[in-house]
Amino acid sequence: MADRDASEPPGPAAAAELRNFLSEVPAPAAVGHRIVHGGPHLTGHTLIDARVRALLADVADLAPLHVTPALPLVDAARELLPDVPHVACFDTVFHKDLPAQARTYAVPERWRAEYGLRRYGFHGLSYSWALQRTAQALGRPVDNLQVVLVHMGGGCSACAVRNGRSVDTTMGLTPLEGLVMSRRSGSLDPGALLWLQRRHGLSTDELADALHRHSGLLGLSGTSGDTRDLVRARAEGDAAAALALATFTLSCRRGIAAMAASLDRLDALVFTGEIGEDQPEVREEICSALTVLGVRGGLLVPELEDLMREGLRRIDQAGRGVPVLVVATGETQQIAAETRRVLGM
């Protein structure tokens, strides 16, 4: 299969890049699109038509880093391939049955009923893939597993899965809540935002730009949002890099422990995402300080090439505690599976 990967968000040239790619490969039977936020009305993976496209535009401001740049590509693909079905695959679908207590914010009823303020959760396509692989690795059915899944990449979140269903997650109304991320702040005191507005006159746009693009690991280190850079810098004595990594790994441990509180037992801790795949130092620092959950350090370090080829590895020392697994990120494969399922292929 031919592929093209881009490290930057889609820009004005993306439509031309897509056109060039399609000119080089056989015509596809269908197109699957990853859409981060489905909002309140799109609660299942679905064919994209005029109604769905309008609903996507309506929720774009809930995930401005993701949905807003995705929509021009959806439009370009539909224009270039008008005779094949296009399917929207949502990260929010995995969490659509969150229990009321897990999805509800403690805010006035009007905000919840009229404005639709609630927790949605994200990284669902990654979690769907990782959950199936975990069940295979442990030789147990999905509906008999209680696990904490952790997706660590540019965005980071954790999720509690009980018997195949998401029952809690760290991200909320938007992908900004929860764990410290590469450039996103994760959770912080809402009073701090009010204080910054009132005391220092920061505008909504200034806050949004800072929290989405200049916070997280980048904001803490002042140099990079990439854990690989920070691990190297810490080894060279960079105190800001050390603080960034310590804050990040503590945030991850907090999130994992919070998710475990929604389970009766912990059958496995599962890492996925770019950091989860290829940053053994981060995995070790998280797990070695989670003994309260029965998780132990001293993790095995698989070669990244082997992990990507095999798709998963169990990395805990057998018999020493809760199983710890690494699953190669499978969002693309999950989109393909969901697209086929929607189309009955």
Tab-separated table of C-alpha atoms in Angstrom:
chain	number	residue	atom	x	y	z
A	1	MET	CA	0.000	0.000	0.000
A	2	ALA	CA	1.278	3.457	-0.869
A	3	ASP	CA	1.322	6.107	1.800
A	4	ARG	CA	2.325	9.683	2.448
A	5	ASP	CA	3.047	11.094	5.871
A	6	ALA	CA	3.259	14.775	6.742
A	7	SER	CA	4.494	16.065	10.087
A	8	GLU	CA	2.804	19.449	9.740
A	9	PRO	CA	-0.944	20.170	9.907
A	10	PRO	CA	-2.731	20.426	6.548
A	11	GLY	CA	-2.171	23.764	4.839
A	12	PRO	CA	-3.133	25.435	1.565
A	13	ALA	CA	-1.009	22.971	-0.431
A	14	ALA	CA	-2.690	19.893	1.052
A	15	ALA	CA	-5.320	19.585	-1.692
A	16	ALA	CA	-2.617	19.630	-4.380
A	17	GLU	CA	-0.583	17.052	-2.444
A	18	LEU	CA	-3.635	14.819	-2.232
A	19	ARG	CA	-4.288	15.222	-5.948
A	20	ASN	CA	-0.701	14.250	-6.752
A	21	PHE	CA	-0.895	11.221	-4.477
A	22	LEU	CA	-4.148	10.004	-6.060
A	23	SER	CA	-2.603	10.294	-9.515
A	24	GLU	CA	0.058	7.762	-8.499
A	25	VAL	CA	-2.070	5.017	-6.943
A	26	PRO	CA	-5.053	2.821	-7.914
A	27	ALA	CA	-8.451	4.401	-7.368
A	28	PRO	CA	-9.691	3.692	-3.819
A	29	ALA	CA	-12.986	1.969	-3.093
A	30	ALA	CA	-13.646	4.277	-0.148
A	31	VAL	CA	-12.070	7.019	1.915
A	32	GLY	CA	-11.900	7.063	5.707
A	33	HIS	CA	-11.324	10.367	7.477
A	34	ARG	CA	-10.155	10.742	11.067
A	35	ILE	CA	-12.316	13.410	12.714
A	36	VAL	CA	-11.341	14.129	16.311
A	37	HIS	CA	-14.660	15.550	17.576
A	38	GLY	CA	-18.145	14.355	16.648
A	39	GLY	CA	-20.014	16.657	18.995
A	40	PRO	CA	-23.394	15.797	20.495
A	41	HIS	CA	-25.086	14.608	17.298
A	42	LEU	CA	-22.493	12.407	15.583
A	43	THR	CA	-22.121	9.498	17.981
A	44	GLY	CA	-21.211	6.801	15.447
A	45	HIS	CA	-18.830	6.493	12.512
A	46	THR	CA	-20.840	7.571	9.486
A	47	LEU	CA	-20.981	8.402	5.786
A	48	ILE	CA	-20.254	12.039	5.064
A	49	ASP	CA	-23.110	13.831	3.345
A	50	ALA	CA	-24.255	17.466	3.348
A	51	ARG	CA	-25.892	17.125	6.775
A	52	VAL	CA	-22.843	15.492	8.374
A	53	ARG	CA	-20.534	18.067	6.795
A	54	ALA	CA	-22.621	20.885	8.298
A	55	LEU	CA	-22.554	19.247	11.738
A	56	LEU	CA	-18.778	18.911	11.521
A	57	ALA	CA	-18.428	22.623	10.841
A	58	ASP	CA	-20.611	23.317	13.867
A	59	VAL	CA	-18.279	21.476	16.279
A	60	ALA	CA	-14.968	22.573	14.750
A	61	ASP	CA	-14.382	25.156	17.482
A	62	LEU	CA	-14.360	22.374	20.103
A	63	ALA	CA	-11.185	20.931	18.569
A	64	PRO	CA	-9.643	23.823	16.622
A	65	LEU	CA	-6.235	22.187	16.199
A	66	HIS	CA	-7.816	19.080	14.673
A	67	VAL	CA	-11.230	19.499	13.079
A	68	THR	CA	-10.644	22.951	11.582
A	69	PRO	CA	-7.668	21.866	9.411
A	70	ALA	CA	-9.276	18.481	8.665
A	71	LEU	CA	-12.381	19.906	6.995
A	72	PRO	CA	-10.639	21.435	3.942
A	73	LEU	CA	-9.086	18.007	3.304
A	74	VAL	CA	-12.492	16.347	3.627
A	75	ASP	CA	-13.819	18.790	1.047
A	76	ALA	CA	-10.852	18.295	-1.269
A	77	ALA	CA	-11.104	14.508	-1.083
A	78	ARG	CA	-14.857	14.563	-1.762
A	79	GLU	CA	-14.262	16.840	-4.742
A	80	LEU	CA	-11.426	14.722	-6.138
A	81	LEU	CA	-13.269	11.431	-5.492
A	82	PRO	CA	-16.961	12.248	-5.886
A	83	ASP	CA	-18.024	8.719	-6.799
A	84	VAL	CA	-16.676	6.827	-3.792
A	85	PRO	CA	-18.088	6.849	-0.263
A	86	HIS	CA	-16.389	8.993	2.360
A	87	VAL	CA	-16.669	7.930	5.994
A	88	ALA	CA	-16.052	10.069	9.058
A	89	CYS	CA	-14.400	8.099	11.879
A	90	PHE	CA	-14.568	9.890	15.204
A	91	ASP	CA	-12.251	9.755	18.206
A	92	THR	CA	-15.238	10.515	20.439
A	93	VAL	CA	-17.233	7.388	19.517
A	94	PHE	CA	-15.217	5.091	21.793
A	95	HIS	CA	-16.388	7.154	24.771
A	96	LYS	CA	-20.013	7.675	23.735
A	97	ASP	CA	-21.379	5.529	26.590
A	98	LEU	CA	-19.386	7.120	29.398
A	99	PRO	CA	-21.363	6.772	32.636
A	100	ALA	CA	-23.223	9.930	33.668
A	101	GLN	CA	-20.914	10.546	36.609
A	102	ALA	CA	-17.848	10.374	34.350
A	103	ARG	CA	-19.154	12.644	31.600
A	104	THR	CA	-20.829	15.295	33.775
A	105	TYR	CA	-19.159	18.500	34.920
A	106	ALA	CA	-20.225	20.024	38.242
A	107	VAL	CA	-21.505	23.248	36.693
A	108	PRO	CA	-24.932	24.929	36.594
A	109	GLU	CA	-27.687	22.898	34.961
A	110	ARG	CA	-28.190	25.538	32.278
A	111	TRP	CA	-24.606	25.131	31.107
A	112	ARG	CA	-25.115	21.393	30.782
A	113	ALA	CA	-28.610	21.383	29.260
A	114	GLU	CA	-28.542	24.522	27.138
A	115	TYR	CA	-24.886	24.779	26.178
A	116	GLY	CA	-24.142	21.042	26.099
A	117	LEU	CA	-21.149	21.253	28.444
A	118	ARG	CA	-19.959	17.682	29.102
A	119	ARG	CA	-16.936	15.424	28.816
A	120	TYR	CA	-16.513	13.673	25.444
A	121	GLY	CA	-13.084	12.043	25.540
A	122	PHE	CA	-10.709	11.555	22.617
A	123	HIS	CA	-8.040	9.249	21.143
A	124	GLY	CA	-10.845	6.732	20.705
A	125	LEU	CA	-9.557	5.263	17.446
A	126	SER	CA	-6.167	4.632	19.054
A	127	TYR	CA	-7.833	3.122	22.121
A	128	SER	CA	-10.056	0.841	20.043
A	129	TRP	CA	-7.025	-0.578	18.275
A	130	ALA	CA	-4.928	-0.901	21.436
A	131	LEU	CA	-7.738	-2.625	23.335
A	132	GLN	CA	-8.174	-5.330	20.703
A	133	ARG	CA	-4.425	-5.954	20.550
A	134	THR	CA	-4.215	-6.121	24.347
A	135	ALA	CA	-6.973	-8.729	24.501
A	136	GLN	CA	-5.116	-10.819	21.927
A	137	ALA	CA	-1.824	-10.514	23.794
A	138	LEU	CA	-3.343	-11.550	27.118
A	139	GLY	CA	-5.488	-14.290	25.566
A	140	ARG	CA	-8.652	-12.888	27.122
A	141	PRO	CA	-11.911	-11.593	25.646
A	142	VAL	CA	-12.299	-7.824	25.482
A	143	ASP	CA	-15.494	-7.966	27.523
A	144	ASN	CA	-13.594	-9.502	30.452
A	145	LEU	CA	-10.808	-6.952	30.666
A	146	GLN	CA	-10.298	-3.999	32.996
A	147	VAL	CA	-7.364	-1.942	31.776
A	148	VAL	CA	-5.942	1.549	31.729
A	149	LEU	CA	-4.887	2.694	28.268
A	150	VAL	CA	-2.503	5.629	27.872
A	151	HIS	CA	-2.023	7.453	24.563
A	152	MET	CA	1.062	9.667	24.641
A	153	GLY	CA	1.966	11.727	21.606
A	154	GLY	CA	1.476	15.354	20.642
A	155	GLY	CA	-1.731	14.996	22.615
A	156	CYS	CA	-1.848	12.786	25.695
A	157	SER	CA	-4.700	11.114	27.554
A	158	ALA	CA	-5.569	8.086	29.658
A	159	CYS	CA	-8.697	5.964	29.616
A	160	ALA	CA	-10.269	3.376	31.922
A	161	VAL	CA	-11.861	0.419	30.114
A	162	ARG	CA	-14.164	-1.925	31.990
A	163	ASN	CA	-15.362	-5.004	30.126
A	164	GLY	CA	-14.753	-3.469	26.719
A	165	ARG	CA	-16.287	-0.055	27.430
A	166	SER	CA	-14.723	3.288	28.196
A	167	VAL	CA	-15.871	4.281	31.689
A	168	ASP	CA	-13.602	7.263	32.326
A	169	THR	CA	-11.044	9.381	30.499
A	170	THR	CA	-8.849	12.370	31.195
A	171	MET	CA	-9.793	14.582	28.230
A	172	GLY	CA	-13.059	16.475	28.394
A	173	LEU	CA	-15.207	18.815	26.327
A	174	THR	CA	-12.102	19.530	24.263
A	175	PRO	CA	-8.710	17.837	23.756
A	176	LEU	CA	-7.116	20.448	26.042
A	177	GLU	CA	-8.096	18.899	29.384
A	178	GLY	CA	-6.135	16.248	31.254
A	179	LEU	CA	-2.474	15.252	31.044
A	180	VAL	CA	0.410	17.584	30.262
A	181	MET	CA	1.051	17.334	26.518
A	182	SER	CA	3.689	18.339	23.985
A	183	ARG	CA	2.487	21.915	23.522
A	184	ARG	CA	-0.870	21.846	25.315
A	185	SER	CA	-1.173	22.646	28.987
A	186	GLY	CA	-3.555	19.909	30.058
A	187	SER	CA	-5.691	20.629	33.124
A	188	LEU	CA	-5.090	23.707	35.232
A	189	ASP	CA	-7.058	25.686	37.786
A	190	PRO	CA	-9.927	27.462	35.981
A	191	GLY	CA	-9.457	30.237	38.518
A	192	ALA	CA	-6.025	30.848	37.002
A	193	LEU	CA	-7.636	31.685	33.656
A	194	LEU	CA	-10.068	34.100	35.307
A	195	TRP	CA	-7.140	35.708	37.141
A	196	LEU	CA	-5.104	36.054	33.954
A	197	GLN	CA	-8.046	37.762	32.255
A	198	ARG	CA	-8.910	40.079	35.116
A	199	ARG	CA	-5.489	40.881	36.548
A	200	HIS	CA	-3.313	40.802	33.452
A	201	GLY	CA	-5.829	41.574	30.698
A	202	LEU	CA	-5.158	38.517	28.566
A	203	SER	CA	-7.743	38.091	25.821
A	204	THR	CA	-9.533	34.868	24.924
A	205	ASP	CA	-7.403	34.566	21.795
A	206	GLU	CA	-4.184	35.058	23.764
A	207	LEU	CA	-5.195	32.404	26.268
A	208	ALA	CA	-6.189	29.967	23.531
A	209	ASP	CA	-2.915	30.426	21.667
A	210	ALA	CA	-0.823	30.012	24.815
A	211	LEU	CA	-2.687	26.953	26.112
A	212	HIS	CA	-2.808	25.135	22.763
A	213	ARG	CA	0.575	26.008	21.251
A	214	HIS	CA	3.043	27.320	23.821
A	215	SER	CA	2.432	25.302	26.981
A	216	GLY	CA	3.014	21.678	27.968
A	217	LEU	CA	6.537	20.309	27.578
A	218	LEU	CA	7.481	23.216	25.332
A	219	GLY	CA	6.293	25.798	27.824
A	220	LEU	CA	8.073	24.079	30.705
A	221	SER	CA	11.383	23.482	28.942
A	222	GLY	CA	11.494	26.599	26.799
A	223	THR	CA	13.195	24.583	24.089
A	224	SER	CA	11.179	21.594	22.843
A	225	GLY	CA	7.913	19.715	23.130
A	226	ASP	CA	9.601	16.464	22.077
A	227	THR	CA	10.486	14.068	24.905
A	228	ARG	CA	13.431	12.718	22.914
A	229	ASP	CA	15.037	16.157	22.881
A	230	LEU	CA	14.295	16.630	26.561
A	231	VAL	CA	15.765	13.278	27.624
A	232	ARG	CA	19.004	14.210	25.837
A	233	ALA	CA	18.992	17.724	27.302
A	234	ARG	CA	18.394	16.408	30.808
A	235	ALA	CA	21.373	14.084	30.480
A	236	GLU	CA	23.467	17.146	29.615
A	237	GLY	CA	22.363	18.924	32.782
A	238	ASP	CA	19.474	21.048	31.494
A	239	ALA	CA	17.391	21.759	34.620
A	240	ALA	CA	14.374	23.041	32.665
A	241	ALA	CA	14.275	19.848	30.615
A	242	ALA	CA	14.462	17.809	33.817
A	243	LEU	CA	11.562	19.756	35.322
A	244	ALA	CA	9.519	19.336	32.123
A	245	LEU	CA	9.984	15.552	32.148
A	246	ALA	CA	9.310	15.269	35.885
A	247	THR	CA	6.116	17.304	35.564
A	248	PHE	CA	5.020	15.291	32.549
A	249	THR	CA	5.588	11.876	34.122
A	250	LEU	CA	3.857	12.949	37.349
A	251	SER	CA	0.897	14.141	35.285
A	252	CYS	CA	0.754	10.756	33.550
A	253	ARG	CA	0.893	8.888	36.869
A	254	ARG	CA	-1.894	11.049	38.254
A	255	GLY	CA	-3.999	10.336	35.203
A	256	ILE	CA	-3.373	6.590	35.319
A	257	ALA	CA	-4.196	6.422	39.039
A	258	ALA	CA	-7.371	8.445	38.497
A	259	MET	CA	-8.487	6.079	35.754
A	260	ALA	CA	-7.751	3.042	37.924
A	261	ALA	CA	-10.221	4.466	40.452
A	262	SER	CA	-13.015	3.603	37.987
A	263	LEU	CA	-12.021	-0.083	37.864
A	264	ASP	CA	-12.381	-3.036	40.238
A	265	ARG	CA	-8.973	-4.387	39.301
A	266	LEU	CA	-6.127	-3.591	36.916
A	267	ASP	CA	-5.548	-6.351	34.377
A	268	ALA	CA	-2.988	-4.366	32.374
A	269	LEU	CA	-1.459	-0.960	31.793
A	270	VAL	CA	-1.102	-0.238	28.087
A	271	PHE	CA	1.004	2.444	26.384
A	272	THR	CA	0.482	3.640	22.831
A	273	GLY	CA	1.096	6.812	20.806
A	274	GLU	CA	4.447	8.097	19.568
A	275	ILE	CA	5.884	8.718	23.053
A	276	GLY	CA	4.354	5.514	24.370
A	277	GLU	CA	5.991	3.553	21.552
A	278	ASP	CA	9.522	4.893	21.421
A	279	GLN	CA	10.363	6.571	24.730
A	280	PRO	CA	11.442	3.853	27.172
A	281	GLU	CA	12.787	6.388	29.675
A	282	VAL	CA	9.330	7.935	30.025
A	283	ARG	CA	7.611	4.550	30.382
A	284	GLU	CA	10.104	3.524	33.052
A	285	GLU	CA	9.718	6.719	35.060
A	286	ILE	CA	5.944	6.394	35.008
A	287	CYS	CA	5.805	2.727	35.970
A	288	SER	CA	8.542	2.675	38.576
A	289	ALA	CA	6.536	5.143	40.681
A	290	LEU	CA	3.187	3.321	40.345
A	291	THR	CA	3.851	0.514	42.810
A	292	VAL	CA	0.669	1.537	44.654
A	293	LEU	CA	-1.236	0.081	41.676
A	294	GLY	CA	0.869	-3.078	41.507
A	295	VAL	CA	2.865	-1.762	38.539
A	296	ARG	CA	6.626	-2.254	38.674
A	297	GLY	CA	9.616	-0.698	36.956
A	298	GLY	CA	12.506	-2.585	35.421
A	299	LEU	CA	10.649	-2.689	32.115
A	300	LEU	CA	12.002	-4.443	29.057
A	301	VAL	CA	12.973	-2.214	26.138
A	302	PRO	CA	11.950	-3.692	22.793
A	303	GLU	CA	13.609	-2.481	19.620
A	304	LEU	CA	11.286	0.001	17.941
A	305	GLU	CA	11.667	-1.809	14.616
A	306	ASP	CA	10.539	-5.074	16.225
A	307	LEU	CA	7.621	-3.372	17.946
A	308	MET	CA	6.402	-1.769	14.728
A	309	ARG	CA	6.704	-5.059	12.854
A	310	GLU	CA	4.969	-7.185	15.501
A	311	GLY	CA	2.472	-4.526	16.608
A	312	LEU	CA	2.787	-5.052	20.367
A	313	ARG	CA	5.102	-6.206	23.110
A	314	ARG	CA	4.630	-7.104	26.755
A	315	ILE	CA	7.409	-5.284	28.596
A	316	ASP	CA	6.937	-6.067	32.313
A	317	GLN	CA	9.080	-8.606	34.109
A	318	ALA	CA	6.889	-11.719	34.217
A	319	GLY	CA	5.417	-12.415	37.618
A	320	ARG	CA	6.480	-9.089	39.120
A	321	GLY	CA	3.202	-7.194	38.955
A	322	VAL	CA	0.480	-5.888	36.659
A	323	PRO	CA	1.166	-6.650	32.981
A	324	VAL	CA	2.521	-3.654	31.065
A	325	LEU	CA	2.199	-3.605	27.285
A	326	VAL	CA	3.235	-1.353	24.443
A	327	VAL	CA	0.981	-1.339	21.378
A	328	ALA	CA	2.110	0.270	18.137
A	329	THR	CA	-0.254	3.112	17.311
A	330	GLY	CA	-3.029	1.855	15.047
A	331	GLU	CA	-5.301	4.789	14.288
A	332	THR	CA	-4.901	4.360	10.525
A	333	GLN	CA	-5.722	0.647	10.682
A	334	GLN	CA	-8.710	1.355	12.918
A	335	ILE	CA	-10.020	3.964	10.475
A	336	ALA	CA	-9.793	1.353	7.726
A	337	ALA	CA	-11.662	-1.180	9.858
A	338	GLU	CA	-14.391	1.290	10.835
A	339	THR	CA	-14.790	2.466	7.234
A	340	ARG	CA	-15.276	-1.101	6.055
A	341	ARG	CA	-17.749	-1.707	8.884
A	342	VAL	CA	-19.857	1.345	8.009
A	343	LEU	CA	-19.958	0.278	4.361
A	344	GLY	CA	-20.595	-3.383	5.109
A	345	MET	CA	-17.403	-4.350	3.261
